[in-house]
PDB file of C-alpha atoms in Angstrom:
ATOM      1  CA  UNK A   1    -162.953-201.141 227.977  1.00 61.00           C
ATOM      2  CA  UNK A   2    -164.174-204.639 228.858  1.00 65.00           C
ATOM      3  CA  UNK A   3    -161.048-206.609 227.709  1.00 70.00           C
ATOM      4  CA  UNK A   4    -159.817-205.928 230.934  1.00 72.00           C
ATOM      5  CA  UNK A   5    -162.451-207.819 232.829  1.00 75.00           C
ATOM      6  CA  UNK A   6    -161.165-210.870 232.813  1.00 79.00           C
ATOM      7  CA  UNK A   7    -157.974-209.860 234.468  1.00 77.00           C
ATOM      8  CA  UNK A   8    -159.786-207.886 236.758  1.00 78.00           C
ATOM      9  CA  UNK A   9    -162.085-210.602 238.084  1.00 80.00           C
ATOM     10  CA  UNK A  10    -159.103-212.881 238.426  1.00 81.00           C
ATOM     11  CA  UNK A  11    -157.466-210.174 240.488  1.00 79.00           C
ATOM     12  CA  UNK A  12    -160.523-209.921 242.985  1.00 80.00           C
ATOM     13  CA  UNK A  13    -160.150-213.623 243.092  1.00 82.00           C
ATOM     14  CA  UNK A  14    -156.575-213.471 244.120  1.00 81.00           C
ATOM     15  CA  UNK A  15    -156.249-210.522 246.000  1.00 75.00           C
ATOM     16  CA  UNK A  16    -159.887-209.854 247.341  1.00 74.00           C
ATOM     17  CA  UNK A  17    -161.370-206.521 246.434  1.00 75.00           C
ATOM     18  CA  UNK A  18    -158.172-203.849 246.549  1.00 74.00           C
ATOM     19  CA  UNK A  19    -157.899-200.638 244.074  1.00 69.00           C
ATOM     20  CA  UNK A  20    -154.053-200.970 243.609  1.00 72.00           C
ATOM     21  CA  UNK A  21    -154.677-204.994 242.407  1.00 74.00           C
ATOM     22  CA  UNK A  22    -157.676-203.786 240.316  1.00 75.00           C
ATOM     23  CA  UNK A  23    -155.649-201.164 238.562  1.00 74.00           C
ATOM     24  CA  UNK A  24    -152.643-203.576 238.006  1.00 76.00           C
ATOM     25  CA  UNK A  25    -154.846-206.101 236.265  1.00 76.00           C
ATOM     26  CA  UNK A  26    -155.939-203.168 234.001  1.00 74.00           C
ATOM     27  CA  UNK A  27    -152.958-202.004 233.313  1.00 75.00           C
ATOM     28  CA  UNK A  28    -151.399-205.437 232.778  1.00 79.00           C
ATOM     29  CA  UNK A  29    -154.113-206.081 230.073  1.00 80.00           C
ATOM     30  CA  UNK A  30    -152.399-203.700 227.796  1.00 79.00           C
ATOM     31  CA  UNK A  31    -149.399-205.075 228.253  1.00 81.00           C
ATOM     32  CA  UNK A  32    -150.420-208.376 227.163  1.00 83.00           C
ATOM     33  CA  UNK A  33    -152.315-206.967 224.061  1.00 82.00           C
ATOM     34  CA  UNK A  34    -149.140-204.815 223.648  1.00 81.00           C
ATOM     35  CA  UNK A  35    -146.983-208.304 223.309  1.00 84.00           C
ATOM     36  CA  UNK A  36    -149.555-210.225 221.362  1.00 86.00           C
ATOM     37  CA  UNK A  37    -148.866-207.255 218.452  1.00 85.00           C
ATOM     38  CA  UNK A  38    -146.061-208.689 217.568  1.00 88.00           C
ATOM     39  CA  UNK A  39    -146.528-212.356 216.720  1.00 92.00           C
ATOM     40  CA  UNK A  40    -149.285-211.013 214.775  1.00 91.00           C
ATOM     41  CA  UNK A  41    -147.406-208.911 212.820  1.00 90.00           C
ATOM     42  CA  UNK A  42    -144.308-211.895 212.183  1.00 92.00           C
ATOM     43  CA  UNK A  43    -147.557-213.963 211.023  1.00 92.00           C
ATOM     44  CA  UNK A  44    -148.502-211.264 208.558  1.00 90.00           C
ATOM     45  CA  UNK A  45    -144.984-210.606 207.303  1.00 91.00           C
ATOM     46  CA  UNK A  46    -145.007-214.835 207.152  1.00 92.00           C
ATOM     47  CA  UNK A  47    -148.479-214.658 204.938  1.00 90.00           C
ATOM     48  CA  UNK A  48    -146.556-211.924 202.596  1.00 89.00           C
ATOM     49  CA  UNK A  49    -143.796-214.397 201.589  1.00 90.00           C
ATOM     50  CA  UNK A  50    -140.976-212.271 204.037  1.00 91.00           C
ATOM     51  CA  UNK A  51    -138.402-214.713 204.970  1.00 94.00           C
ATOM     52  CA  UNK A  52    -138.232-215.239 208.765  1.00 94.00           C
ATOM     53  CA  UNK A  53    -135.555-213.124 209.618  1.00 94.00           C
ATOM     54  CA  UNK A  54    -136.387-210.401 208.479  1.00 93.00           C
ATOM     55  CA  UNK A  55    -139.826-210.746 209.399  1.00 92.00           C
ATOM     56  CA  UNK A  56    -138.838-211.084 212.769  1.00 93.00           C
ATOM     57  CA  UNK A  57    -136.498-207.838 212.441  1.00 92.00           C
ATOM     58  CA  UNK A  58    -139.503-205.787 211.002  1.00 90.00           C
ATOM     59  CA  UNK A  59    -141.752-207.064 213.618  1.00 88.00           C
ATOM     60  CA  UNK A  60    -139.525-205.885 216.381  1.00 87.00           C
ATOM     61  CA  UNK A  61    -138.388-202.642 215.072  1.00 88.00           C
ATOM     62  CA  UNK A  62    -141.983-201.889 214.671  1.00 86.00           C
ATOM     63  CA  UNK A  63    -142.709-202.907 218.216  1.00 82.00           C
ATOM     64  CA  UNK A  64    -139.449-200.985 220.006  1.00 83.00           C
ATOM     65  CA  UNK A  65    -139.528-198.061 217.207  1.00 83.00           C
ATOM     66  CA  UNK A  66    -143.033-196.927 217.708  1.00 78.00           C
ATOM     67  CA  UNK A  67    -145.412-195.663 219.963  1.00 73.00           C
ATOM     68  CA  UNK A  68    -146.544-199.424 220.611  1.00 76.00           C
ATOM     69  CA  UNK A  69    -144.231-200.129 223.565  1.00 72.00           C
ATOM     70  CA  UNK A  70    -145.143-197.425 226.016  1.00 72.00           C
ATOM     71  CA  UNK A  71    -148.977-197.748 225.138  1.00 69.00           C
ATOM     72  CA  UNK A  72    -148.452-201.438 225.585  1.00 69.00           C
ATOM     73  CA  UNK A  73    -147.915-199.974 229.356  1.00 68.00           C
ATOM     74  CA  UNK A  74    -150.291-196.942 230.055  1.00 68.00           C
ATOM     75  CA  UNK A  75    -154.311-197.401 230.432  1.00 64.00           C
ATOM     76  CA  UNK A  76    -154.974-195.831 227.009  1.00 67.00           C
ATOM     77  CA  UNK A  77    -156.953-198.184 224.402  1.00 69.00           C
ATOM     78  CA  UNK A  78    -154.920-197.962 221.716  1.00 74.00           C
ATOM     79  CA  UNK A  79    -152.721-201.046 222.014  1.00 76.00           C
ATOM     80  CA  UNK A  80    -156.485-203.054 222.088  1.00 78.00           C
ATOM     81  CA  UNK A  81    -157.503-201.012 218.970  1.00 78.00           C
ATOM     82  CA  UNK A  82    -153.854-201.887 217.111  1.00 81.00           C
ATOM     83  CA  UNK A  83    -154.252-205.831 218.262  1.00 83.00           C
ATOM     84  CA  UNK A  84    -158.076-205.578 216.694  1.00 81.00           C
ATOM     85  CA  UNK A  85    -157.001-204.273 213.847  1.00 84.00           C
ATOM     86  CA  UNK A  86    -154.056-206.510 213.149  1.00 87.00           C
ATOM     87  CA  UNK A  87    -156.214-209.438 213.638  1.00 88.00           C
ATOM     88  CA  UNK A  88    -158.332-207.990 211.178  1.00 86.00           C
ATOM     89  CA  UNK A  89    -155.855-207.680 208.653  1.00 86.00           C
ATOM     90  CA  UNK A  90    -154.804-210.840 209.394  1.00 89.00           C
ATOM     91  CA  UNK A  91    -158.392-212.886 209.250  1.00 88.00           C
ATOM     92  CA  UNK A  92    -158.941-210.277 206.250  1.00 86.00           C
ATOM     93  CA  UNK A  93    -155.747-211.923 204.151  1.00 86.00           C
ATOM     94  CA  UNK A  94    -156.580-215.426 205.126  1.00 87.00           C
ATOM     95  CA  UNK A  95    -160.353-214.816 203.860  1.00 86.00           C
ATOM     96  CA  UNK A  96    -159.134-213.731 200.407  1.00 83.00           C
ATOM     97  CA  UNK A  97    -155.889-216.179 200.101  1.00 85.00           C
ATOM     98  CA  UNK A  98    -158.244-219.391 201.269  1.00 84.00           C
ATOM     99  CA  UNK A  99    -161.577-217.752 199.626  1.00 82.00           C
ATOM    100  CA  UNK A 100    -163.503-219.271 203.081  1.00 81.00           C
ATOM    101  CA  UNK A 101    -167.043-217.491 204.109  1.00 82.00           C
ATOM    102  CA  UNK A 102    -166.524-217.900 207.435  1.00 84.00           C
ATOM    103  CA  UNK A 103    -162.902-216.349 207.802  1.00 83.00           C
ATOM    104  CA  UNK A 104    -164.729-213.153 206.074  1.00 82.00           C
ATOM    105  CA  UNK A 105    -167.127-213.313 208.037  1.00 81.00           C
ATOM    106  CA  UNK A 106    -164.956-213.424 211.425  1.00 82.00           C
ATOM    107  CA  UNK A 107    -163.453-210.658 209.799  1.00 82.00           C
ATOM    108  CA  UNK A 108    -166.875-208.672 209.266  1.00 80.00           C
ATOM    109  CA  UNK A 109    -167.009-209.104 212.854  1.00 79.00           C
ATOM    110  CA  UNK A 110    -163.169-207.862 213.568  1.00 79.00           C
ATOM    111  CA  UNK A 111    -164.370-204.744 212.101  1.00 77.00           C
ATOM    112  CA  UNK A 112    -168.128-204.321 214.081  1.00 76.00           C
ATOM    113  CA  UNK A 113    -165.938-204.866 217.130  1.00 74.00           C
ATOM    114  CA  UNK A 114    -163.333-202.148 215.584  1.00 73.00           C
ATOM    115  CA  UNK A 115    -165.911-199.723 214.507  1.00 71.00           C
ATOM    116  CA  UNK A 116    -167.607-200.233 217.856  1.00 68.00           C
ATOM    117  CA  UNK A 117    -164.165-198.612 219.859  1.00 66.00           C
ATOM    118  CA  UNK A 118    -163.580-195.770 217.875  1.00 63.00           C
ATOM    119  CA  UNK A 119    -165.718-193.789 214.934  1.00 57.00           C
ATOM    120  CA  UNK A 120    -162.662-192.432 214.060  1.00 61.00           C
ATOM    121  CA  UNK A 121    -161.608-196.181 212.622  1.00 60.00           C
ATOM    122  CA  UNK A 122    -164.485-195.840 209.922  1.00 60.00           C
ATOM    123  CA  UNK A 123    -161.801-194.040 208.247  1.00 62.00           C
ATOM    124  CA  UNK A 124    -159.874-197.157 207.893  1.00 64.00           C
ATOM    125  CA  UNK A 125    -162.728-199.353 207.070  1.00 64.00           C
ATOM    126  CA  UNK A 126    -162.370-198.785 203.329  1.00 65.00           C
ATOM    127  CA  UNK A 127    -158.684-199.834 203.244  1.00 71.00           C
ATOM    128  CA  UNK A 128    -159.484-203.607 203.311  1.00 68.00           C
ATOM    129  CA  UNK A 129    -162.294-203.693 200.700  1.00 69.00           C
ATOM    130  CA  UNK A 130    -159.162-201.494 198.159  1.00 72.00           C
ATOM    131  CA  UNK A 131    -156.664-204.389 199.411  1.00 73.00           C
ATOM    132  CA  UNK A 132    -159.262-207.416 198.176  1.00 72.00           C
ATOM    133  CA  UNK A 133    -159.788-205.592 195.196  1.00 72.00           C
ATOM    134  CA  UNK A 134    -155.965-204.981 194.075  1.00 76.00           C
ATOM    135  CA  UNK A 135    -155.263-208.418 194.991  1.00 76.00           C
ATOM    136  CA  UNK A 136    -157.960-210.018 193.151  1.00 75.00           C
ATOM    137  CA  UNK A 137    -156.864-207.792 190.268  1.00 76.00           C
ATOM    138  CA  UNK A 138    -153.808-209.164 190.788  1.00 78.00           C
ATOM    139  CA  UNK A 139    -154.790-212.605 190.828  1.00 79.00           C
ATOM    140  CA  UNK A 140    -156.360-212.222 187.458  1.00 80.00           C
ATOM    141  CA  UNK A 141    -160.025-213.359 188.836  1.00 76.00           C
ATOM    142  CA  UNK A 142    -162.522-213.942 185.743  1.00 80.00           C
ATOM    143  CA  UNK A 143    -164.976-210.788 185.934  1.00 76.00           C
ATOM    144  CA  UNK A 144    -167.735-212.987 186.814  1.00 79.00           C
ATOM    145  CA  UNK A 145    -166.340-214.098 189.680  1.00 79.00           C
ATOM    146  CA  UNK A 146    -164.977-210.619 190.546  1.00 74.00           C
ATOM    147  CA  UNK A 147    -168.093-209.454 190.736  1.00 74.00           C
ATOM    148  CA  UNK A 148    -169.663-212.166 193.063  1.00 78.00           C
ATOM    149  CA  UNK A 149    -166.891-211.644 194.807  1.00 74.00           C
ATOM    150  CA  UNK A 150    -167.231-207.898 195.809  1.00 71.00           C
ATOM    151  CA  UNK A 151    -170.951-208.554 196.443  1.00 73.00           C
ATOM    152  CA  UNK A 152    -169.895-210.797 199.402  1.00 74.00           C
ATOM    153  CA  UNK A 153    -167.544-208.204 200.509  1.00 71.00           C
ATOM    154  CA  UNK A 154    -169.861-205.408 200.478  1.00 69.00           C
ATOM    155  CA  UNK A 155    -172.667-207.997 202.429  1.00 71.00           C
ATOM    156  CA  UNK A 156    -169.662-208.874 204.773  1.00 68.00           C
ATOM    157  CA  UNK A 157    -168.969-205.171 205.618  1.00 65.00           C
ATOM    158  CA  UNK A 158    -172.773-204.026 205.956  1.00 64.00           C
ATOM    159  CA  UNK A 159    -173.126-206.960 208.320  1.00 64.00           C
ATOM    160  CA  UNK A 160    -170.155-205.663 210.241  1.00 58.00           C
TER     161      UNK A 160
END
């Protein structure tokens, strides 16, 4: 994965070219994607109307419950596929909620950069488009604008 690169160039600046600093900045890049899971989650929880206690309960149970602590500290690139697709949900919510272009279209982007690490994640590609749709249900959007509405979401997904 390139999200490590970063690190990794900061760690030849540091250290000069060694393997064992190389592979620590790696590794080290999961761990902060690992720890950056979990304010993301609290902000969803936030979004959903949770109160802040339990939001931060649910956040952390999830985080020390799951798999997502020890792949926050192995080389596998799942942690950077769970913190891309938490932002996605994330920008996704905001883009309905606010009903801004360019938040759906970060989001469109979220998901070519998801789609891009894994085929498998094409799966879950369909999930968001469902969400927009129950909540604009819910919402009680006038058809009219329903429909306009799920034309820019199916031009924001084909652009992704």
């Amino acid at each position: 994965s390139l999200v490590a690169l970063p690190l990794m160039f900061l760690s030849r600046v540091v250290h000069g070219p060694k393997l064992g600093a190389d592979r620590g900045a790696f590794v080290l890049t999961n761990a902060l994607l690992g720890a950056l899971g979990a304010p993301l989650l609290l902000a969803f929880y936030r979004r959903l109307g949770v109160r802040l206690r339990n939001a931060v309960f649910w956040s952390l149970a999830f985080c020390l419950t799951t798999l997502w602590w020890p792949g926050s500290d192995s080389v596998f690139d799942q942690g950077q596929h769970g913190v891309c697709l938490l932002t996605l949900l994330l920008v996704s919510f905001d883009a309905v909620r606010k009903d801004r272009l360019i938040l759906a279209l970060v989001s469109g982007l979220l998901g070519g950069v998801l789609l891009n690490y894994r085929v498998p994640f094409v799966t879950l590609m369909p999930i968001i488009p469902i969400y927009w749709w129950l909540d604009m249900r819910a919402q009680e959007v006038p058809s009219q604008e329903l429909k306009r509405r799920c034309l820019l979401i199916r031009a924001r997904l084909i652009l992704s």
